[in-house]
Amino acid sequence: MKQQLEQIRQAAEENLKSIDSIADLEEIRVKFLGKKGELTSVLRGMGQLSAEERPQIGQLANQVRSFIEEELEKAKNKLQQAELEKKLSSETLDVTIPGKQWPVGKTHPLTTVLDELKSIFIGMGFSIAEGPEVEYDYYNFEALNLPKNHPARDTQDTFYVNDNIVLRTQTSPMQVRVMEKQQPPIRIIAPGRVFRSDAVDATHSPVFHQIEGLVVDKGITMGDLKGTLEVFVKKLYGDEVKVRFRPHHFPFTEPSAEMDISCFVCGGEGCRVCKGEGWIEILGCGMVHPKVLKNCGIDPEIYSGFAFGIGLERIVMRRYDIDDLRLFFENDVRFLKQF
C-alpha cells in the first residue's frame, strides 16, 4: 500500500505539469481526491491492514493528500496570475479619452418657485408646517366654519374616502392642527398638494399645490395682513409692483379679501395677460374668523389673526408666462429643460 500511495503522489505531480486551465485542475482534483478518486480507493482498503501498519499508512496517506492539495493550490495561483497578465497585456485603457457626459436634471419649476416662497416667508419669521393629504372632514371643513351642507362646500368638491375622511381641498387644515397644539404667537405657512374634483383643462387640475399662511397673536390687524403680503409680493415680483385688496367672502375669515397685483407684463396699462384690466388676482386672504379661533381653543377676545392662501401653479404660470397648467404634470423633458 505504501507503493500505491507513492505512485499516486508521482502520478498527481506528473499530471499537474501538463495543465492549461482551471478546468484541468478540477479534473485532477476529482481524479485523485474525489469520492471515487485514487487516494480515496486506497484509504478504503486500510481496514485490511494490521494494527501496527494502520498508523504508518494513515500518516503517509495524509502526507500524500497534503502534497496534492498544496500542488493544486500552487497551480491554481499560477494559472490565475498568467490569466491576469494576459488580460492586462491584451486590454489597454486610454485615460486621455473624454468620459461619457451624463445628463444632469434640473429642479422642477414648481419646486424652484416654492423654495423661493419658503425663503421669503422664513425671512419674515414664519415656520413651515406640514400635514396629511388624507384628512378628516372636521379639519378640512367643519373646524374652518364650513359645517355639513354649507353651500361653500360646493366650490371645494373633493374626493371622499368615506363620509368623514377626504383628500384635503386646501392646506388650511394645518392651520387648525397647529392652533390646537400651539398657543399664540403663531406664524406659519403650510405648503402642499391639495385635491378637488375638477375636470382637467388648461387652468384646472384635480391635483395642485397651495401655500396657506397663518398669523395669530395679540393685536393683529388688517394692517399687519396687508403689510406682510405687500412685502411678500415685492420680494417676489419687484419693488415696482402695486397691490390692491378687494372685498370678498370666505367662511373662515372675516373680513375677507382678494389681493390683486399690477400686471407685471404691462405695468397696469392693460394687456392680454391681465385681460385688459391692468390687475391680476394672486391670492385670497382675511382676518381669521372668531369662530375658527374658538374651535381651536383660542380666545378671540384676547387674540386675533390673519390667514391667506396662495395657489402655487398660478404664481409659477405668471412667473414664466405659461398658459397651460397641464404642462407641469406631463413630465415632457422638452418643457422642463427650459427652466
Short mmCIF file of N, CA and C in Angstrom, two decimals, residues 264-332:
data_model
loop_
_atom_site.label_atom_id
_atom_site.label_comp_id
_atom_site.label_asym_id
_atom_site.label_seq_id
_atom_site.Cartn_x
_atom_site.Cartn_y
_atom_site.Cartn_z
N PHE A 264 -47.54 92.46 -14.25
CA PHE A 264 -46.10 92.57 -14.37
C PHE A 264 -45.65 92.57 -15.83
N VAL A 265 -46.61 92.40 -16.76
CA VAL A 265 -46.28 92.46 -18.18
C VAL A 265 -46.44 93.89 -18.71
N CYS A 266 -47.62 94.47 -18.43
CA CYS A 266 -47.91 95.80 -18.97
C CYS A 266 -47.78 96.91 -17.94
N GLY A 267 -47.53 96.55 -16.68
CA GLY A 267 -47.38 97.56 -15.64
C GLY A 267 -48.68 98.25 -15.28
N GLY A 268 -49.83 97.65 -15.60
CA GLY A 268 -51.13 98.22 -15.26
C GLY A 268 -51.82 98.90 -16.41
N GLU A 269 -51.19 98.89 -17.59
CA GLU A 269 -51.79 99.56 -18.75
C GLU A 269 -52.91 98.73 -19.38
N GLY A 270 -52.86 97.44 -19.21
CA GLY A 270 -53.85 96.55 -19.83
C GLY A 270 -53.23 95.78 -20.99
N CYS A 271 -53.33 94.43 -20.92
CA CYS A 271 -52.75 93.60 -21.98
C CYS A 271 -53.47 92.26 -22.00
N ARG A 272 -52.95 91.33 -22.82
CA ARG A 272 -53.57 90.01 -22.95
C ARG A 272 -53.49 89.23 -21.64
N VAL A 273 -52.37 89.35 -20.96
CA VAL A 273 -52.17 88.58 -19.73
C VAL A 273 -53.18 88.98 -18.65
N CYS A 274 -53.40 90.27 -18.48
CA CYS A 274 -54.34 90.74 -17.44
C CYS A 274 -55.74 90.99 -18.00
N LYS A 275 -55.95 90.55 -19.24
CA LYS A 275 -57.25 90.70 -19.91
C LYS A 275 -57.70 92.15 -19.97
N GLY A 276 -56.74 93.06 -20.14
CA GLY A 276 -57.04 94.46 -20.31
C GLY A 276 -57.37 95.21 -19.04
N GLU A 277 -57.32 94.55 -17.88
CA GLU A 277 -57.71 95.20 -16.63
C GLU A 277 -56.54 95.89 -15.93
N GLY A 278 -55.34 95.48 -16.23
CA GLY A 278 -54.19 96.08 -15.56
C GLY A 278 -53.87 95.45 -14.22
N TRP A 279 -54.74 94.53 -13.74
CA TRP A 279 -54.55 93.88 -12.43
C TRP A 279 -54.68 92.37 -12.60
N ILE A 280 -53.97 91.64 -11.75
CA ILE A 280 -54.03 90.17 -11.76
C ILE A 280 -54.30 89.69 -10.34
N GLU A 281 -55.36 88.88 -10.20
CA GLU A 281 -55.66 88.30 -8.88
C GLU A 281 -54.58 87.28 -8.54
N ILE A 282 -54.11 87.33 -7.30
CA ILE A 282 -53.00 86.46 -6.92
C ILE A 282 -53.29 85.57 -5.71
N LEU A 283 -54.16 86.04 -4.79
CA LEU A 283 -54.43 85.21 -3.61
C LEU A 283 -55.67 85.71 -2.88
N GLY A 284 -56.18 84.86 -1.97
CA GLY A 284 -57.27 85.22 -1.09
C GLY A 284 -56.76 85.33 0.34
N CYS A 285 -57.38 86.19 1.14
CA CYS A 285 -56.88 86.41 2.49
C CYS A 285 -57.98 87.00 3.37
N GLY A 286 -57.67 87.22 4.63
CA GLY A 286 -58.61 87.84 5.54
C GLY A 286 -58.22 87.64 6.99
N MET A 287 -58.98 88.25 7.88
CA MET A 287 -58.77 88.08 9.31
C MET A 287 -59.44 86.79 9.76
N VAL A 288 -58.76 86.01 10.55
CA VAL A 288 -59.29 84.71 10.98
C VAL A 288 -60.62 84.90 11.70
N HIS A 289 -61.62 84.14 11.26
CA HIS A 289 -62.95 84.26 11.86
C HIS A 289 -62.89 83.89 13.34
N PRO A 290 -63.53 84.68 14.21
CA PRO A 290 -63.51 84.37 15.65
C PRO A 290 -63.98 82.96 15.97
N LYS A 291 -64.93 82.44 15.19
CA LYS A 291 -65.43 81.10 15.44
C LYS A 291 -64.35 80.05 15.19
N VAL A 292 -63.49 80.28 14.19
CA VAL A 292 -62.39 79.35 13.91
C VAL A 292 -61.41 79.35 15.07
N LEU A 293 -61.10 80.55 15.59
CA LEU A 293 -60.21 80.63 16.75
C LEU A 293 -60.80 79.88 17.94
N LYS A 294 -62.09 80.08 18.15
CA LYS A 294 -62.77 79.44 19.28
C LYS A 294 -62.78 77.93 19.12
N ASN A 295 -63.00 77.44 17.88
CA ASN A 295 -62.99 75.99 17.62
C ASN A 295 -61.65 75.36 17.96
N CYS A 296 -60.58 76.16 17.89
CA CYS A 296 -59.23 75.65 18.13
C CYS A 296 -58.75 75.92 19.55
N GLY A 297 -59.65 76.41 20.41
CA GLY A 297 -59.29 76.64 21.80
C GLY A 297 -58.54 77.93 22.05
N ILE A 298 -58.66 78.91 21.15
CA ILE A 298 -58.00 80.20 21.30
C ILE A 298 -59.07 81.27 21.54
N ASP A 299 -58.91 82.06 22.57
CA ASP A 299 -59.91 83.07 22.95
C ASP A 299 -59.88 84.24 21.97
N PRO A 300 -60.94 84.42 21.17
CA PRO A 300 -60.95 85.53 20.19
C PRO A 300 -61.06 86.90 20.84
N GLU A 301 -61.37 86.94 22.15
CA GLU A 301 -61.41 88.23 22.85
C GLU A 301 -60.00 88.71 23.19
N ILE A 302 -59.06 87.78 23.19
CA ILE A 302 -57.67 88.13 23.54
C ILE A 302 -56.79 88.16 22.29
N TYR A 303 -57.01 87.20 21.40
CA TYR A 303 -56.15 87.05 20.24
C TYR A 303 -56.90 87.30 18.94
N SER A 304 -56.16 87.71 17.94
CA SER A 304 -56.70 87.85 16.59
C SER A 304 -55.63 87.37 15.62
N GLY A 305 -56.01 87.21 14.37
CA GLY A 305 -55.02 86.71 13.42
C GLY A 305 -55.46 86.92 11.99
N PHE A 306 -54.55 86.66 11.08
CA PHE A 306 -54.91 86.71 9.66
C PHE A 306 -54.42 85.45 8.96
N ALA A 307 -55.05 85.16 7.82
CA ALA A 307 -54.70 83.98 7.04
C ALA A 307 -54.74 84.33 5.56
N PHE A 308 -54.01 83.56 4.77
CA PHE A 308 -54.03 83.76 3.33
C PHE A 308 -53.75 82.44 2.63
N GLY A 309 -54.16 82.33 1.38
CA GLY A 309 -53.94 81.12 0.60
C GLY A 309 -53.46 81.46 -0.80
N ILE A 310 -52.34 80.85 -1.20
CA ILE A 310 -51.72 81.14 -2.49
C ILE A 310 -51.72 79.87 -3.33
N GLY A 311 -52.17 79.96 -4.57
CA GLY A 311 -52.07 78.84 -5.50
C GLY A 311 -50.71 78.82 -6.16
N LEU A 312 -49.92 77.80 -5.90
CA LEU A 312 -48.55 77.77 -6.41
C LEU A 312 -48.51 77.76 -7.94
N GLU A 313 -49.36 76.93 -8.56
CA GLU A 313 -49.35 76.86 -10.02
C GLU A 313 -49.64 78.23 -10.65
N ARG A 314 -50.56 78.96 -10.04
CA ARG A 314 -50.91 80.28 -10.57
C ARG A 314 -49.70 81.21 -10.53
N ILE A 315 -48.96 81.17 -9.44
CA ILE A 315 -47.76 82.01 -9.31
C ILE A 315 -46.73 81.62 -10.37
N VAL A 316 -46.50 80.30 -10.53
CA VAL A 316 -45.47 79.84 -11.46
C VAL A 316 -45.86 80.14 -12.90
N MET A 317 -47.16 79.96 -13.22
CA MET A 317 -47.61 80.25 -14.59
C MET A 317 -47.38 81.71 -14.94
N ARG A 318 -47.62 82.59 -14.00
CA ARG A 318 -47.42 84.01 -14.26
C ARG A 318 -45.95 84.39 -14.23
N ARG A 319 -45.18 83.66 -13.44
CA ARG A 319 -43.74 83.95 -13.39
C ARG A 319 -43.08 83.63 -14.74
N TYR A 320 -43.47 82.48 -15.34
CA TYR A 320 -42.81 82.03 -16.57
C TYR A 320 -43.69 82.18 -17.82
N ASP A 321 -44.82 82.87 -17.69
CA ASP A 321 -45.71 83.09 -18.83
C ASP A 321 -46.15 81.76 -19.45
N ILE A 322 -46.59 80.83 -18.60
CA ILE A 322 -47.08 79.52 -19.04
C ILE A 322 -48.60 79.58 -19.13
N ASP A 323 -49.18 79.12 -20.24
CA ASP A 323 -50.62 79.28 -20.43
C ASP A 323 -51.40 77.98 -20.28
N ASP A 324 -50.73 76.87 -19.89
CA ASP A 324 -51.44 75.60 -19.73
C ASP A 324 -50.91 74.87 -18.51
N LEU A 325 -51.75 74.73 -17.50
CA LEU A 325 -51.35 74.11 -16.24
C LEU A 325 -50.93 72.65 -16.42
N ARG A 326 -51.48 71.98 -17.42
CA ARG A 326 -51.19 70.56 -17.63
C ARG A 326 -49.72 70.29 -17.91
N LEU A 327 -49.02 71.30 -18.41
CA LEU A 327 -47.60 71.13 -18.73
C LEU A 327 -46.77 70.76 -17.50
N PHE A 328 -47.21 71.19 -16.32
CA PHE A 328 -46.46 70.91 -15.10
C PHE A 328 -46.44 69.42 -14.76
N PHE A 329 -47.44 68.68 -15.20
CA PHE A 329 -47.61 67.30 -14.76
C PHE A 329 -47.38 66.26 -15.85
N GLU A 330 -47.04 66.71 -17.07
CA GLU A 330 -46.88 65.76 -18.17
C GLU A 330 -45.47 65.21 -18.27
N ASN A 331 -44.52 65.78 -17.51
CA ASN A 331 -43.14 65.30 -17.49
C ASN A 331 -42.50 65.27 -18.87
N ASP A 332 -42.83 66.25 -19.68
CA ASP A 332 -42.21 66.38 -21.00
C ASP A 332 -40.86 67.08 -20.82
#
